[in-house]
Every structure is written in structure tokens, then in C-alpha cells.
Amino acid sequence: MTPNVEPRLYVAAADELAGRVIAITGAGSGIGRAVALACAAHGAEVVLLGRTVHKLERVYDEIRAAGSPEPIIAPLDLERATAREYDAVADAIGARFGRLDGLLHNAGLLGDLSPIEHYDVPLWARVLHVNVTAAFALTQVALPLLRAAPDAGVLFTSSGVGRRGRAYWGAYAVSKFAIEGLTQVLAEETSGVSRVRVNAINPGPTRTAMRRTAYPAEAPDSAPLPEAITAAYVCLLGPGGRGMSGLSVDAQAPRP
Ligand code: NAP
């Protein structure tokens, strides 16, 4: 499916997401925090999912201070959560709103940058679990709520190394390839039988803690702040993304 708008250039109306409920994992910092603030600024009621409650509380305060709709904090550690905790999150959203209009799988673990030959096996399993299996499990419990929305956008977070493998990126790169596959499979399954759209987004180089860990020698200001890349997220999580599904989208213009 070809995009009818370029998501990274999308200009959302001030109240574009009013009345929409949008859940975001890893909402306490980095890109997740910026997208949560942007969605709330466009009127969404945001469900802040994350493992570090004080970070979620800070984002809650920022959203309230901006005069945006009150968000909801939903602690969820994607490494340790059991089926009961996934169900509890879905039940809480269902009880309060009866539906979910957007779901951004943003939380991610970098793991080690190390050759496959030496990659630590338990760390490999952790990265695959947080980056892929947890996103699958959360999507599974959320699907009835997403189907209950008039139109819903699911957005998985990919990466450049999830499209073209790169030496030493190990479990992280493999997990992002899996995310591209999960996006395609779920997009086909929802197409024609529901109004749920499913896409992947590659943020591109963005100034966050993960970027600093992956590129310690890079000049800090060589990558844009998370706040500068939110247009494509707002587009795909809201009505701007109607008609788009099964795509892998860039949040930034590709670098030359
Ligand atoms: P970040 O600042 O390190 O944020 C990662 C987020 O994931 C944090 O909110 C973190 O929570 C959360 N998280 C990690 N493990 C978790 C767990 N077990 N349970 C729940 N939450 C967990 O990184 P970022 O750059 O914003 O990354 C966001 C997404 O973009 C990731 O999927 C990443 O792979 C992708 N990405 C980033 C770049 C880039 O240049 N920054 C490029 C391509 C793709 P805590 O704050 O509590 O640790």
C-alpha cells in the first residue's frame, strides 16, 4: 500500500487526536516521551506504559503542565511481565475507555554491540523478548480493544539495521527484522476484516540515551532531538494514517 501522505512531513491539526486513546510503551524517556507529549498536545488521552514509574510520573506532569488531557500511568516491565499483567493493562484500558485508538510499541533494548560468535546467549534472549515477544504479547491482548475503535493504528518500532543487517548489531538487528515481519503478518491479518492499521516506523538517528550508548563517539548534536521527529508518529497513530497499513515508514528523511 502506498502512503497517501508523507508521514514525516505530516502537519496535524491542533485537535487531530481529540477523543483518541493512545498507548505508548517506553513512554518515560527518549522517543516514547516525546511522542506521548506530541499526542497529548494534539488532544489524545495517552496511556503511559513503562517500567520506571518516576519517569512516567514526570511525563504525566509535563503533559498536565502543557494543559493537555490527563494521561494514565500504566507500569509494565516488558522483560518480566506475565500474562496476568498484560491482561490487567488491557482490562484497565477496556474498563476506562472501552477501546484503544492507537498503540505505539516504542520500548526497546539495545543489548551488546558484539560479534555473533561472542554474543552472550542470555542477553540475546532478553533483547528478543523485550523488542519482539513483548510487543507481540501486548498487541495480542490489545486487539479486541483496537477492533472496538472506529479506526486504530498500531505502530511497531523498527530501525535501519532491521532492514539491512550490520556487523556487530547482533540481537538488536535481528529483533528489528522480526518487527518488520510481525508488522507485515499482522497487517495482512487485519486487512479487510477490521479497521486496524499496522505499520512499522524507523525513527532514524535520534538524540536519546540509546543513541549515546550505541555511538559514544558521535557529537551529541549530530542527531535531532526526539521532539523533532514526532510528525510521522502522530500521522500513523491518528486519522492521518487512514489507508496506510503494512508499511515500513521513516520518521526522518534518509541521510545522503
Ligand atoms: P531510550 O531513550 O533508551 O528509550 C528506551 C525506552 O524503552 C525507555 O523508555 C525504557 O524505559 C524502555 N524500556 C527498556 N526496557 C524496557 C522494559 N523491560 N520494559 C519497559 N520499558 C522498557 O531509546 P530511544 O532511542 O528513545 O528508543 C526508542 C525506540 O526507538 C527503540 O525501540 C529503539 O530501538 C528505536 N530506535 C532508536 C533510534 C535512535 O537513534 N535513538 C534509532 C532507531 C531505532 P526506562 O526509561 O525505564 O529504561
Coordinates of C-alpha atoms and ligand atoms in Angstrom, one line a residue:
M1 CA 0.0 0.0 0.0
T2 CA 1.4 3.4 -1.0
P3 CA 1.2 6.2 1.6
N4 CA -1.3 8.9 0.5
V5 CA 0.7 11.4 2.6
E6 CA 4.4 11.5 3.5
P7 CA 4.1 10.8 7.2
R8 CA 7.3 12.6 8.3
L9 CA 6.0 15.8 6.7
Y10 CA 2.5 15.5 8.1
V11 CA 1.1 18.5 9.7
A12 CA -1.6 17.5 12.2
A13 CA -4.5 19.8 13.2
A14 CA -4.3 21.1 16.8
D15 CA -7.1 18.8 17.9
E16 CA -6.3 16.0 15.5
L17 CA -6.2 13.3 18.2
A18 CA -9.0 14.7 20.4
G19 CA -11.1 11.8 21.7
R20 CA -8.5 9.2 20.9
V21 CA -6.9 6.9 23.4
I22 CA -3.3 6.1 22.5
A23 CA -1.0 3.7 24.5
I24 CA 2.8 4.1 24.2
T25 CA 5.4 1.7 25.6
G26 CA 8.7 3.2 26.9
A27 CA 6.8 6.5 27.4
G28 CA 9.1 7.7 30.2
S29 CA 12.1 8.8 28.2
G30 CA 13.6 9.3 24.8
I31 CA 11.3 9.0 21.7
G32 CA 8.4 7.5 23.7
R33 CA 8.3 10.6 26.0
A34 CA 8.4 12.9 23.0
V35 CA 5.6 11.1 21.1
A36 CA 3.5 10.9 24.3
L37 CA 3.8 14.7 24.7
A38 CA 3.0 15.3 21.0
C39 CA 0.0 13.0 21.0
A40 CA -1.3 14.7 24.2
A41 CA -0.7 18.1 22.7
H42 CA -2.9 17.1 19.8
G43 CA -5.7 16.1 22.2
A44 CA -5.2 12.4 22.8
E45 CA -5.7 10.7 26.2
V46 CA -2.3 8.9 26.4
V47 CA -1.7 5.7 28.3
L48 CA 1.9 5.9 29.5
L49 CA 3.4 2.4 29.7
G50 CA 6.8 1.9 31.1
R51 CA 8.9 0.2 33.7
T52 CA 10.2 3.2 35.7
V53 CA 7.3 4.8 37.4
H54 CA 9.1 8.1 38.4
K55 CA 9.9 8.7 34.7
L56 CA 6.3 8.1 33.8
E57 CA 5.2 10.5 36.6
R58 CA 7.5 13.2 35.2
V59 CA 5.9 12.8 31.7
Y60 CA 2.5 12.9 33.3
D61 CA 3.4 16.2 35.0
E62 CA 4.7 17.6 31.7
I63 CA 1.5 16.7 29.9
R64 CA -0.6 18.3 32.6
A65 CA 1.6 21.4 32.7
A66 CA 1.1 21.8 29.0
G67 CA -2.7 21.8 29.5
S68 CA -3.2 18.6 27.6
P69 CA -5.8 15.9 28.5
E70 CA -4.9 13.9 31.6
P71 CA -2.8 10.8 30.8
I72 CA -2.9 7.5 32.5
I73 CA 0.2 5.8 34.0
A74 CA 0.3 2.0 33.5
P75 CA 3.5 0.4 34.9
L76 CA 4.6 -2.6 32.8
D77 CA 8.1 -4.1 32.7
L78 CA 8.2 -5.8 29.4
E79 CA 11.1 -8.1 30.5
R80 CA 9.2 -9.5 33.4
A81 CA 5.5 -9.1 32.8
T82 CA 3.4 -12.2 33.0
A83 CA 0.2 -12.9 31.1
R84 CA -1.7 -11.6 34.1
E85 CA 0.0 -8.2 33.9
Y86 CA -0.7 -7.9 30.2
D87 CA -4.4 -8.8 30.8
A88 CA -4.5 -6.2 33.6
V89 CA -3.3 -3.4 31.4
A90 CA -5.9 -4.4 28.7
D91 CA -8.6 -4.7 31.3
A92 CA -7.8 -1.3 32.7
I93 CA -7.9 0.4 29.3
G94 CA -11.1 -1.5 28.4
A95 CA -12.8 -0.6 31.7
R96 CA -12.0 3.1 31.4
F97 CA -12.4 3.7 27.6
G98 CA -13.8 0.5 26.0
R99 CA -11.4 0.8 23.1
L100 CA -7.9 1.7 22.0
D101 CA -7.3 4.0 19.0
G102 CA -3.5 3.8 18.8
L103 CA -0.8 1.6 20.2
L104 CA 2.9 2.5 19.8
H105 CA 5.4 -0.2 20.6
N106 CA 8.4 2.0 21.3
A107 CA 10.3 0.4 24.2
G108 CA 13.5 -1.2 23.2
L109 CA 16.7 -2.8 24.5
L110 CA 19.9 -2.3 22.6
G111 CA 21.8 -5.2 24.1
D112 CA 25.5 -5.5 23.3
L113 CA 27.3 -4.5 20.1
S114 CA 29.3 -7.7 19.7
P115 CA 30.1 -10.3 17.0
I116 CA 27.6 -13.1 16.7
E117 CA 30.4 -15.5 17.7
H118 CA 30.7 -13.9 21.1
Y119 CA 27.2 -12.7 21.7
D120 CA 26.0 -13.5 25.2
V121 CA 23.1 -16.0 24.8
P122 CA 21.0 -14.9 27.8
L123 CA 21.4 -11.2 26.7
W124 CA 20.3 -12.3 23.2
A125 CA 17.1 -13.8 24.7
R126 CA 16.4 -10.7 26.7
V127 CA 16.7 -8.4 23.7
L128 CA 14.5 -10.6 21.6
H129 CA 12.0 -10.8 24.4
V130 CA 11.7 -7.1 25.1
N131 CA 11.9 -6.0 21.5
V132 CA 9.7 -8.6 19.8
T133 CA 7.9 -11.1 22.1
A134 CA 6.6 -8.4 24.5
A135 CA 5.3 -6.3 21.6
F136 CA 3.6 -9.4 20.2
A137 CA 2.1 -10.2 23.6
L138 CA 0.8 -6.7 24.2
T139 CA -0.7 -6.5 20.7
Q140 CA -2.5 -9.8 21.3
V141 CA -4.3 -8.6 24.4
A142 CA -4.9 -5.2 22.8
L143 CA -6.5 -6.4 19.6
P144 CA -10.1 -6.6 20.9
L145 CA -9.8 -3.0 22.1
L146 CA -8.2 -1.9 18.8
R147 CA -11.0 -3.5 16.9
A148 CA -13.5 -1.7 19.1
A149 CA -12.2 1.7 17.9
P150 CA -13.6 3.4 14.8
D151 CA -10.2 3.2 13.2
A152 CA -7.0 2.2 15.0
G153 CA -3.3 2.5 14.3
V154 CA -0.7 0.0 15.6
L155 CA 2.9 1.2 15.2
F156 CA 5.9 -1.1 15.8
T157 CA 9.4 0.5 16.1
S158 CA 12.0 -0.7 13.6
S159 CA 15.5 0.5 12.8
G160 CA 17.8 0.9 9.8
V161 CA 19.5 -2.3 11.0
G162 CA 16.2 -4.1 10.8
R163 CA 16.1 -3.6 7.1
R164 CA 19.8 -4.2 6.2
G165 CA 21.9 -6.2 8.7
R166 CA 25.1 -4.7 10.0
A167 CA 28.0 -6.4 11.7
Y168 CA 28.0 -6.4 15.5
W169 CA 24.4 -5.3 15.9
G170 CA 23.5 -8.9 16.9
A171 CA 20.2 -9.4 18.7
Y172 CA 19.1 -5.8 18.2
A173 CA 19.3 -6.0 14.4
V174 CA 17.7 -9.5 14.4
S175 CA 14.9 -8.2 16.7
K176 CA 14.1 -5.3 14.3
F177 CA 14.0 -7.7 11.3
A178 CA 11.5 -9.7 13.3
I179 CA 9.5 -6.5 14.0
E180 CA 9.3 -5.8 10.2
G181 CA 8.0 -9.4 9.8
L182 CA 5.5 -9.1 12.6
T183 CA 4.2 -5.8 11.1
Q184 CA 3.7 -7.5 7.7
V185 CA 2.0 -10.6 9.1
L186 CA -0.4 -8.6 11.4
A187 CA -1.2 -6.1 8.6
E188 CA -2.3 -8.9 6.3
E189 CA -4.3 -10.5 9.1
T190 CA -6.2 -7.3 9.9
S191 CA -6.6 -6.1 6.3
G192 CA -10.2 -6.3 5.0
V193 CA -11.6 -7.7 8.2
S194 CA -11.1 -4.8 10.6
R195 CA -10.3 -1.1 10.6
V196 CA -6.9 -1.8 12.4
R197 CA -3.9 -0.5 10.5
V198 CA -0.4 -1.9 11.2
N199 CA 2.8 -0.2 10.3
A200 CA 6.5 -0.1 11.3
I201 CA 8.4 3.1 11.9
N202 CA 12.2 3.7 11.7
P203 CA 12.9 6.8 13.9
G204 CA 16.3 7.3 12.3
P205 CA 19.3 8.7 14.3
T206 CA 17.7 10.4 17.3
R207 CA 19.4 12.0 20.3
T208 CA 18.5 9.6 23.1
A209 CA 20.2 7.5 25.8
M210 CA 20.2 4.5 23.4
R211 CA 21.9 6.5 20.7
R212 CA 24.6 7.7 23.1
T213 CA 25.3 4.1 24.1
A214 CA 25.4 2.9 20.5
Y215 CA 27.5 5.8 19.2
P216 CA 29.6 7.1 22.2
A217 CA 32.0 9.0 19.9
E218 CA 29.3 10.8 18.0
A219 CA 28.8 14.6 18.5
P220 CA 25.7 14.8 20.7
D221 CA 24.0 17.4 18.5
S222 CA 24.5 15.5 15.2
A223 CA 21.2 13.7 15.7
P224 CA 17.9 15.6 16.1
L225 CA 16.0 15.7 19.4
P226 CA 13.1 13.2 19.7
E227 CA 10.7 16.2 19.7
A228 CA 11.8 16.9 16.1
I229 CA 10.7 13.5 14.7
T230 CA 7.2 13.1 16.0
A231 CA 5.2 14.1 12.9
A232 CA 5.2 10.6 11.4
Y233 CA 4.1 9.1 14.7
V234 CA 1.2 11.5 15.1
C235 CA 0.2 10.8 11.5
L236 CA 0.3 7.0 11.7
L237 CA -1.3 6.8 15.2
G238 CA -4.2 9.0 14.2
P239 CA -6.5 9.8 11.3
G240 CA -3.6 10.9 9.1
G241 CA -2.7 7.2 8.7
R242 CA -6.0 6.1 7.3
G243 CA -5.5 3.9 4.3
M244 CA -1.9 3.1 5.3
S245 CA -1.1 -0.4 6.5
G246 CA 1.7 -2.9 6.1
L247 CA 4.2 -0.1 5.5
S248 CA 7.7 0.5 6.9
V249 CA 8.0 4.2 7.3
D250 CA 10.9 6.6 8.0
A251 CA 10.4 9.3 10.7
Q252 CA 13.2 11.3 9.1
A253 CA 14.4 12.0 5.6
P254 CA 17.0 9.4 4.7
R255 CA 20.6 10.7 5.2
P256 CA 22.6 11.1 2.0
Ligands
NAP1 P1 15.8 5.1 25.1 O1 15.9 6.5 25.3 O2 16.9 4.2 25.6 O3 14.4 4.6 25.5 C1 14.1 3.2 25.5 C2 12.8 3.1 26.3 O4 12.5 1.7 26.4 C3 12.9 3.7 27.7 O5 11.7 4.4 28.0 C4 13.0 2.4 28.5 O6 12.5 2.5 29.8 C5 12.1 1.4 27.7 N1 12.4 0.1 28.1 C6 13.5 -0.6 28.0 N2 13.4 -1.8 28.6 C7 12.1 -1.9 29.0 C8 11.4 -2.9 29.7 N3 11.9 -4.1 30.0 N4 10.1 -2.6 30.0 C9 9.5 -1.5 29.6 N5 10.2 -0.5 29.0 C10 11.5 -0.7 28.7 O7 15.8 4.8 23.5 P2 15.1 5.5 22.3 O8 16.2 5.9 21.4 O9 14.1 6.5 22.7 O10 14.4 4.3 21.6 C11 13.0 4.2 21.3 C12 12.8 3.2 20.2 O11 13.4 3.7 19.0 C13 13.5 1.8 20.5 O12 12.7 0.8 20.0 C14 14.8 1.9 19.6 O13 15.2 0.6 19.2 C15 14.3 2.7 18.4 N6 15.3 3.4 17.6 C16 16.0 4.4 18.2 C17 17.0 5.1 17.4 C18 17.8 6.2 17.9 O14 18.7 6.8 17.2 N7 17.5 6.7 19.1 C19 17.2 4.7 16.1 C20 16.4 3.6 15.6 C21 15.5 3.0 16.4 P3 13.4 3.1 31.0 O15 13.5 4.6 30.7 O16 12.6 2.8 32.2 O17 14.7 2.4 30.9

